[in-house]
Amino acid sequence: MYVNRGSITAIGIIFPILAVLAMIMRVYGLRYYSRKFELDDILVIPAVMLNIAAGAALVIGAQMEIIGGHSYPVISETEQERLGKFEYAFWIGHILAIGFIKLTILFLFRRIFRGQTYRTAFDYANWTIIFFVTLWTLVFLFFEIFACGATPAASWLSLQSLRHACVDTFGMQTGGAVFSWILDLTILIEPLLMIRTLNMSTKRKIQTSLVFLCSIFAVTAGLLRMIPWIQIHIQDISHVNIRVLGTTLPTADQEGIVSIILFWTYVEIGIGFLVACLPRSAWIFDKISLTPIIYKLRSLASTTSISQWERGPDPKRGKERNYSQASWISTRQPKESPSRHTDDEIELVAARST
């Protein structure tokens, strides 16, 4: 099985490292390219802390053999309690992490697209999504904490106590994952609809759209987190085996089933955080120049042409060479002066505040 202690440990290390690097680029961009410290710059702080904490928890849980293995044919009472306590804490943390990540992205959108003098259609749509994200976070956080009423220990004592002393946690988790994925879709679509209204060239619109299209990775990760919950919810757990994301496991293998869900949940958190930091870190793309590469390729083409000329003329090769040179000329564009950039371009692509 691809989800094991090694893979869980790996994502628990990789995503926090990437999160720290993303924050460094974000802070650098804030320091050198922005004059304002907005709400999304505040919301990203608990988001990165929860991201790192979740990664550390997965690494510790895998090394302590709480997750990443299998509990078949039977799970002991001690293993059941350790796994249940780990789940209880992780599910609470994942609600907060995903909520802060979504709000960070949405308030970043407000920085870019909001109306300056009057309410626009974007303002109403954006505030509506913010409302639903906040509602989702508070409601499911409450459900996670009080799923078993005043006795949270019932959630980790045994599977029977979880099913009889608590609410339908499988249904609750499924509903939360589905609602979260729908919100991911709206967050993906919203900026793409607004980019066409900005005062920038078609080329810059395409570049900016590609930045925001990276959200599709977060949408995909959310889908892979949602599918296991739906599969578990619709399958009869009284059967001997259960199928989760193409992997068939014994229904009694609680650790194996939970590990798959934890794996994809943290993948969603890790990718979502990187997506949240990407637009504010897009200044780095302005530092990347293709000019040296183009000059290198042209020099290589010139060297090849000289060697061919020394071997003798070839009508076909001459035509190809002329066509190649014409292509280089047609693709070369004059370097755009920074003074021609609009405020929206600077803010959106280089993540600078106007």
GROMACS .gro file of C-alpha atoms in nm:
model
  354
    1MET     CA    1   0.000   0.000   0.000
    2TYR     CA    2   0.132   0.344  -0.096
    3VAL     CA    3   0.024   0.490   0.239
    4ASN     CA    4   0.269   0.363   0.496
    5ARG     CA    5   0.489   0.499   0.770
    6GLY     CA    6   0.753   0.606   0.518
    7SER     CA    7   0.518   0.801   0.291
    8ILE     CA    8   0.339   0.964   0.584
    9THR     CA    9   0.672   1.067   0.735
   10ALA     CA   10   0.782   1.204   0.398
   11ILE     CA   11   0.482   1.435   0.349
   12GLY     CA   12   0.503   1.534   0.716
   13ILE     CA   13   0.854   1.666   0.646
   14ILE     CA   14   0.824   1.794   0.288
   15PHE     CA   15   0.514   2.011   0.319
   16PRO     CA   16   0.631   2.202   0.632
   17ILE     CA   17   0.962   2.274   0.458
   18LEU     CA   18   0.780   2.399   0.149
   19ALA     CA   19   0.550   2.605   0.373
   20VAL     CA   20   0.846   2.774   0.540
   21LEU     CA   21   1.003   2.852   0.200
   22ALA     CA   22   0.670   2.990   0.076
   23MET     CA   23   0.647   3.212   0.382
   24ILE     CA   24   1.000   3.339   0.328
   25MET     CA   25   0.916   3.442  -0.029
   26ARG     CA   26   0.590   3.594   0.091
   27VAL     CA   27   0.761   3.798   0.362
   28TYR     CA   28   1.030   3.908   0.118
   29GLY     CA   29   0.765   4.024  -0.125
   30LEU     CA   30   0.577   4.202   0.154
   31ARG     CA   31   0.892   4.379   0.266
   32TYR     CA   32   1.022   4.493  -0.071
   33TYR     CA   33   0.713   4.520  -0.290
   34SER     CA   34   0.428   4.620  -0.062
   35ARG     CA   35   0.353   4.909   0.169
   36LYS     CA   36   0.049   4.753   0.335
   37PHE     CA   37  -0.003   4.472   0.584
   38GLU     CA   38  -0.349   4.339   0.498
   39LEU     CA   39  -0.581   4.086   0.662
   40ASP     CA   40  -0.459   3.796   0.446
   41ASP     CA   41  -0.108   3.860   0.582
   42ILE     CA   42  -0.247   3.803   0.932
   43LEU     CA   43  -0.459   3.498   0.851
   44VAL     CA   44  -0.164   3.323   0.688
   45ILE     CA   45   0.022   3.312   1.022
   46PRO     CA   46  -0.212   3.063   1.201
   47ALA     CA   47  -0.241   2.878   0.867
   48VAL     CA   48   0.133   2.812   0.846
   49MET     CA   49   0.154   2.724   1.217
   50LEU     CA   50  -0.128   2.468   1.184
   51ASN     CA   51   0.031   2.334   0.866
   52ILE     CA   52   0.364   2.274   1.040
   53ALA     CA   53   0.194   2.132   1.350
   54ALA     CA   54  -0.008   1.884   1.142
   55GLY     CA   55   0.307   1.772   0.960
   56ALA     CA   56   0.493   1.724   1.287
   57ALA     CA   57   0.199   1.527   1.426
   58LEU     CA   58   0.204   1.292   1.127
   59VAL     CA   59   0.578   1.232   1.162
   60ILE     CA   60   0.548   1.165   1.535
   61GLY     CA   61   0.242   0.945   1.485
   62ALA     CA   62   0.418   0.739   1.219
   63GLN     CA   63   0.734   0.697   1.428
   64MET     CA   64   0.530   0.596   1.733
   65GLU     CA   65   0.347   0.343   1.511
   66ILE     CA   66   0.009   0.503   1.572
   67ILE     CA   67  -0.059   0.555   1.201
   68GLY     CA   68   0.084   0.426   0.876
   69GLY     CA   69   0.055   0.058   0.960
   70HIS     CA   70  -0.225  -0.196   0.993
   71SER     CA   71  -0.439  -0.318   1.281
   72TYR     CA   72  -0.552  -0.648   1.131
   73PRO     CA   73  -0.690  -0.895   1.233
   74VAL     CA   74  -0.779  -0.710   1.552
   75ILE     CA   75  -0.685  -0.382   1.717
   76SER     CA   76  -0.595  -0.385   2.084
   77GLU     CA   77  -0.755  -0.151   2.335
   78THR     CA   78  -0.429   0.042   2.374
   79GLU     CA   79  -0.391   0.083   1.996
   80GLN     CA   80  -0.756   0.185   1.967
   81GLU     CA   81  -0.716   0.455   2.231
   82ARG     CA   82  -0.395   0.595   2.082
   83LEU     CA   83  -0.540   0.603   1.732
   84GLY     CA   84  -0.867   0.757   1.853
   85LYS     CA   85  -0.692   1.034   2.047
   86PHE     CA   86  -0.469   1.108   1.749
   87GLU     CA   87  -0.770   1.133   1.517
   88TYR     CA   88  -0.963   1.353   1.761
   89ALA     CA   89  -0.683   1.611   1.777
   90PHE     CA   90  -0.598   1.593   1.407
   91TRP     CA   91  -0.956   1.643   1.284
   92ILE     CA   92  -0.995   1.952   1.502
   93GLY     CA   93  -0.668   2.094   1.371
   94HIS     CA   94  -0.747   2.017   1.008
   95ILE     CA   95  -1.073   2.214   1.023
   96LEU     CA   96  -0.889   2.520   1.151
   97ALA     CA   97  -0.604   2.482   0.902
   98ILE     CA   98  -0.830   2.449   0.599
   99GLY     CA   99  -1.050   2.734   0.721
  100PHE     CA  100  -0.758   2.976   0.765
  101ILE     CA  101  -0.610   2.876   0.428
  102LYS     CA  102  -0.938   2.942   0.246
  103LEU     CA  103  -0.986   3.277   0.422
  104THR     CA  104  -0.629   3.379   0.339
  105ILE     CA  105  -0.696   3.320  -0.030
  106LEU     CA  106  -1.034   3.497  -0.026
  107PHE     CA  107  -0.904   3.809   0.148
  108LEU     CA  108  -0.614   3.815  -0.098
  109PHE     CA  109  -0.877   3.826  -0.374
  110ARG     CA  110  -1.034   4.125  -0.200
  111ARG     CA  111  -0.699   4.303  -0.207
  112ILE     CA  112  -0.684   4.257  -0.584
  113PHE     CA  113  -1.037   4.274  -0.719
  114ARG     CA  114  -1.250   4.474  -0.475
  115GLY     CA  115  -1.431   4.784  -0.590
  116GLN     CA  116  -1.268   5.111  -0.487
  117THR     CA  117  -1.566   5.347  -0.488
  118TYR     CA  118  -1.876   5.126  -0.491
  119ARG     CA  119  -1.989   4.767  -0.438
  120THR     CA  120  -1.939   4.539  -0.736
  121ALA     CA  121  -2.068   4.192  -0.819
  122PHE     CA  122  -1.732   4.059  -0.702
  123ASP     CA  123  -1.773   4.223  -0.361
  124TYR     CA  124  -2.105   4.050  -0.300
  125ALA     CA  125  -1.982   3.715  -0.431
  126ASN     CA  126  -1.658   3.732  -0.235
  127TRP     CA  127  -1.827   3.824   0.094
  128THR     CA  128  -2.076   3.542   0.039
  129ILE     CA  129  -1.799   3.286   0.000
  130ILE     CA  130  -1.617   3.429   0.304
  131PHE     CA  131  -1.939   3.390   0.504
  132PHE     CA  132  -1.980   3.027   0.402
  133VAL     CA  133  -1.614   2.944   0.471
  134THR     CA  134  -1.642   3.100   0.817
  135LEU     CA  135  -1.969   2.916   0.878
  136TRP     CA  136  -1.815   2.587   0.759
  137THR     CA  137  -1.518   2.634   0.991
  138LEU     CA  138  -1.724   2.716   1.301
  139VAL     CA  139  -1.996   2.454   1.246
  140PHE     CA  140  -1.767   2.161   1.175
  141LEU     CA  141  -1.522   2.269   1.445
  142PHE     CA  142  -1.813   2.253   1.692
  143PHE     CA  143  -1.917   1.912   1.557
  144GLU     CA  144  -1.562   1.776   1.583
  145ILE     CA  145  -1.523   1.889   1.943
  146PHE     CA  146  -1.869   1.789   2.065
  147ALA     CA  147  -1.945   1.490   1.838
  148CYS     CA  148  -1.970   1.275   2.152
  149GLY     CA  149  -2.129   1.539   2.370
  150ALA     CA  150  -1.964   1.604   2.703
  151THR     CA  151  -1.771   1.274   2.685
  152PRO     CA  152  -1.517   1.305   2.401
  153ALA     CA  153  -1.345   0.990   2.531
  154ALA     CA  154  -1.626   0.788   2.372
  155SER     CA  155  -1.473   0.864   2.033
  156TRP     CA  156  -1.156   0.672   2.109
  157LEU     CA  157  -1.259   0.401   2.358
  158SER     CA  158  -1.390   0.166   2.090
  159LEU     CA  159  -1.557   0.163   1.751
  160GLN     CA  160  -1.883   0.058   1.917
  161SER     CA  161  -1.882   0.353   2.157
  162LEU     CA  162  -1.804   0.584   1.864
  163ARG     CA  163  -2.105   0.456   1.671
  164HIS     CA  164  -2.353   0.450   1.961
  165ALA     CA  165  -2.245   0.729   2.199
  166CYS     CA  166  -2.162   0.987   1.931
  167VAL     CA  167  -2.331   1.142   1.630
  168ASP     CA  168  -2.283   0.985   1.289
  169THR     CA  169  -1.918   1.089   1.254
  170PHE     CA  170  -1.883   0.923   0.914
  171GLY     CA  171  -2.175   1.126   0.781
  172MET     CA  172  -2.042   1.440   0.949
  173GLN     CA  173  -1.695   1.400   0.797
  174THR     CA  174  -1.844   1.323   0.456
  175GLY     CA  175  -2.062   1.634   0.465
  176GLY     CA  176  -1.769   1.849   0.574
  177ALA     CA  177  -1.545   1.717   0.297
  178VAL     CA  178  -1.812   1.766   0.028
  179PHE     CA  179  -1.893   2.120   0.142
  180SER     CA  180  -1.522   2.204   0.161
  181TRP     CA  181  -1.467   2.078  -0.193
  182ILE     CA  182  -1.755   2.289  -0.326
  183LEU     CA  183  -1.596   2.594  -0.162
  184ASP     CA  184  -1.266   2.500  -0.329
  185LEU     CA  185  -1.437   2.508  -0.667
  186THR     CA  186  -1.580   2.856  -0.605
  187ILE     CA  187  -1.237   2.979  -0.495
  188LEU     CA  188  -1.089   2.840  -0.817
  189ILE     CA  189  -1.351   2.998  -1.043
  190GLU     CA  190  -1.386   3.341  -0.878
  191PRO     CA  191  -1.053   3.501  -0.983
  192LEU     CA  192  -1.067   3.351  -1.332
  193LEU     CA  193  -1.393   3.536  -1.395
  194MET     CA  194  -1.251   3.862  -1.264
  195ILE     CA  195  -0.919   3.866  -1.449
  196ARG     CA  196  -1.088   3.952  -1.779
  197THR     CA  197  -1.209   4.283  -1.624
  198LEU     CA  198  -0.860   4.402  -1.532
  199ASN     CA  199  -0.675   4.668  -1.730
  200MET     CA  200  -0.385   4.461  -1.858
  201SER     CA  201  -0.264   4.304  -2.180
  202THR     CA  202  -0.390   3.968  -2.300
  203LYS     CA  203  -0.048   3.816  -2.236
  204ARG     CA  204  -0.052   3.932  -1.874
  205LYS     CA  205  -0.407   3.807  -1.830
  206ILE     CA  206  -0.298   3.462  -1.946
  207GLN     CA  207   0.004   3.467  -1.714
  208THR     CA  208  -0.212   3.573  -1.420
  209SER     CA  209  -0.474   3.310  -1.500
  210LEU     CA  210  -0.204   3.043  -1.493
  211VAL     CA  211  -0.104   3.156  -1.143
  212PHE     CA  212  -0.459   3.122  -1.015
  213LEU     CA  213  -0.514   2.798  -1.206
  214CYS     CA  214  -0.267   2.640  -0.965
  215SER     CA  215  -0.567   2.621  -0.733
  216ILE     CA  216  -0.673   2.320  -0.938
  217PHE     CA  217  -0.413   2.119  -0.746
  218ALA     CA  218  -0.587   2.208  -0.419
  219VAL     CA  219  -0.924   2.117  -0.573
  220THR     CA  220  -0.784   1.779  -0.681
  221ALA     CA  221  -0.639   1.714  -0.334
  222GLY     CA  222  -0.974   1.805  -0.178
  223LEU     CA  223  -1.144   1.560  -0.414
  224LEU     CA  224  -0.907   1.282  -0.311
  225ARG     CA  225  -0.989   1.358   0.053
  226MET     CA  226  -1.362   1.362  -0.014
  227ILE     CA  227  -1.382   1.034  -0.206
  228PRO     CA  228  -1.268   0.806   0.082
  229TRP     CA  229  -1.528   0.955   0.317
  230ILE     CA  230  -1.802   0.899   0.059
  231GLN     CA  231  -1.683   0.544  -0.002
  232ILE     CA  232  -1.677   0.463   0.369
  233HIS     CA  233  -2.016   0.624   0.420
  234ILE     CA  234  -2.194   0.432   0.144
  235GLN     CA  235  -2.027   0.097   0.199
  236ASP     CA  236  -2.158  -0.138   0.461
  237ILE     CA  237  -1.887  -0.167   0.727
  238SER     CA  238  -2.037  -0.502   0.833
  239HIS     CA  239  -1.871  -0.650   0.524
  240VAL     CA  240  -1.536  -0.822   0.558
  241ASN     CA  241  -1.352  -0.581   0.324
  242ILE     CA  242  -1.384  -0.217   0.229
  243ARG     CA  243  -1.246  -0.035  -0.076
  244VAL     CA  244  -1.087   0.307  -0.027
  245LEU     CA  245  -0.938   0.495  -0.324
  246GLY     CA  246  -0.868   0.175  -0.517
  247THR     CA  247  -0.718  -0.001  -0.215
  248THR     CA  248  -0.906  -0.295  -0.062
  249LEU     CA  249  -0.857  -0.334   0.310
  250PRO     CA  250  -1.018  -0.548   0.578
  251THR     CA  251  -1.290  -0.349   0.751
  252ALA     CA  252  -1.126  -0.436   1.082
  253ASP     CA  253  -0.805  -0.262   0.972
  254GLN     CA  254  -0.890   0.070   1.133
  255GLU     CA  255  -0.533   0.198   1.128
  256GLY     CA  256  -0.491   0.129   0.757
  257ILE     CA  257  -0.821   0.299   0.664
  258VAL     CA  258  -0.761   0.602   0.886
  259SER     CA  259  -0.404   0.639   0.753
  260ILE     CA  260  -0.528   0.678   0.395
  261ILE     CA  261  -0.772   0.952   0.496
  262LEU     CA  262  -0.511   1.130   0.709
  263PHE     CA  263  -0.262   1.113   0.421
  264TRP     CA  264  -0.488   1.287   0.170
  265THR     CA  265  -0.619   1.532   0.427
  266TYR     CA  266  -0.271   1.659   0.494
  267VAL     CA  267  -0.189   1.664   0.122
  268GLU     CA  268  -0.487   1.899   0.082
  269ILE     CA  269  -0.364   2.119   0.367
  270GLY     CA  270  -0.008   2.130   0.232
  271ILE     CA  271  -0.102   2.206  -0.128
  272GLY     CA  272  -0.372   2.452  -0.023
  273PHE     CA  273  -0.123   2.653   0.179
  274LEU     CA  274   0.124   2.670  -0.110
  275VAL     CA  275  -0.156   2.790  -0.338
  276ALA     CA  276  -0.249   3.056  -0.081
  277CYS     CA  277   0.106   3.191  -0.084
  278LEU     CA  278   0.166   3.167  -0.458
  279PRO     CA  279   0.002   3.494  -0.575
  280ARG     CA  280   0.178   3.696  -0.305
  281SER     CA  281   0.507   3.529  -0.398
  282ALA     CA  282   0.464   3.575  -0.773
  283TRP     CA  283   0.721   3.853  -0.768
  284ILE     CA  284   0.984   3.582  -0.815
  285PHE     CA  285   0.860   3.525  -1.170
  286ASP     CA  286   0.949   3.886  -1.252
  287LYS     CA  287   1.308   3.801  -1.158
  288ILE     CA  288   1.322   3.511  -1.402
  289SER     CA  289   1.444   3.621  -1.745
  290LEU     CA  290   1.444   3.407  -2.058
  291THR     CA  291   1.682   3.641  -2.240
  292PRO     CA  292   2.005   3.449  -2.150
  293ILE     CA  293   1.844   3.124  -2.263
  294ILE     CA  294   1.731   3.279  -2.593
  295TYR     CA  295   2.078   3.423  -2.659
  296LYS     CA  296   2.235   3.084  -2.581
  297LEU     CA  297   2.003   2.906  -2.821
  298ARG     CA  298   2.065   3.165  -3.092
  299SER     CA  299   2.442   3.129  -3.048
  300LEU     CA  300   2.405   2.754  -3.080
  301ALA     CA  301   2.195   2.800  -3.393
  302SER     CA  302   2.457   3.037  -3.541
  303THR     CA  303   2.738   2.788  -3.469
  304THR     CA  304   2.541   2.514  -3.640
  305SER     CA  305   2.477   2.738  -3.940
  306ILE     CA  306   2.848   2.816  -3.976
  307SER     CA  307   2.943   2.448  -3.966
  308GLN     CA  308   2.680   2.373  -4.229
  309TRP     CA  309   2.808   2.656  -4.451
  310GLU     CA  310   3.162   2.516  -4.432
  311ARG     CA  311   3.034   2.177  -4.556
  312GLY     CA  312   2.873   2.341  -4.856
  313PRO     CA  313   2.542   2.496  -4.948
  314ASP     CA  314   2.223   2.292  -4.942
  315PRO     CA  315   1.905   2.446  -5.088
  316LYS     CA  316   1.681   2.268  -4.842
  317ARG     CA  317   1.900   2.354  -4.546
  318GLY     CA  318   1.910   2.714  -4.661
  319LYS     CA  319   1.534   2.737  -4.663
  320GLU     CA  320   1.514   2.578  -4.319
  321ARG     CA  321   1.780   2.820  -4.188
  322ASN     CA  322   1.596   3.120  -4.328
  323TYR     CA  323   1.271   2.996  -4.178
  324SER     CA  324   1.441   2.941  -3.841
  325GLN     CA  325   1.589   3.291  -3.843
  326ALA     CA  326   1.250   3.436  -3.939
  327SER     CA  327   1.095   3.251  -3.648
  328TRP     CA  328   1.348   3.395  -3.404
  329ILE     CA  329   1.282   3.744  -3.534
  330SER     CA  330   0.905   3.703  -3.510
  331THR     CA  331   0.921   3.571  -3.155
  332ARG     CA  332   1.149   3.840  -3.021
  333GLN     CA  333   0.955   4.113  -2.845
  334PRO     CA  334   1.081   4.444  -2.716
  335LYS     CA  335   1.128   4.449  -2.342
  336GLU     CA  336   0.833   4.613  -2.179
  337SER     CA  337   0.909   4.919  -1.975
  338PRO     CA  338   0.808   4.893  -1.607
  339SER     CA  339   0.644   5.232  -1.635
  340ARG     CA  340   0.384   5.083  -1.870
  341HIS     CA  341   0.259   4.835  -1.614
  342THR     CA  342  -0.080   4.912  -1.468
  343ASP     CA  343  -0.139   4.912  -1.095
  344ASP     CA  344  -0.347   4.598  -1.130
  345GLU     CA  345  -0.063   4.418  -1.308
  346ILE     CA  346   0.186   4.512  -1.041
  347GLU     CA  347  -0.049   4.409  -0.761
  348LEU     CA  348  -0.174   4.087  -0.917
  349VAL     CA  349   0.135   3.937  -1.075
  350ALA     CA  350   0.411   4.084  -0.861
  351ALA     CA  351   0.189   4.084  -0.550
  352ARG     CA  352   0.258   4.447  -0.482
  353SER     CA  353   0.000   4.667  -0.310
  354THR     CA  354  -0.124   4.974  -0.490
   0.00000   0.00000   0.00000
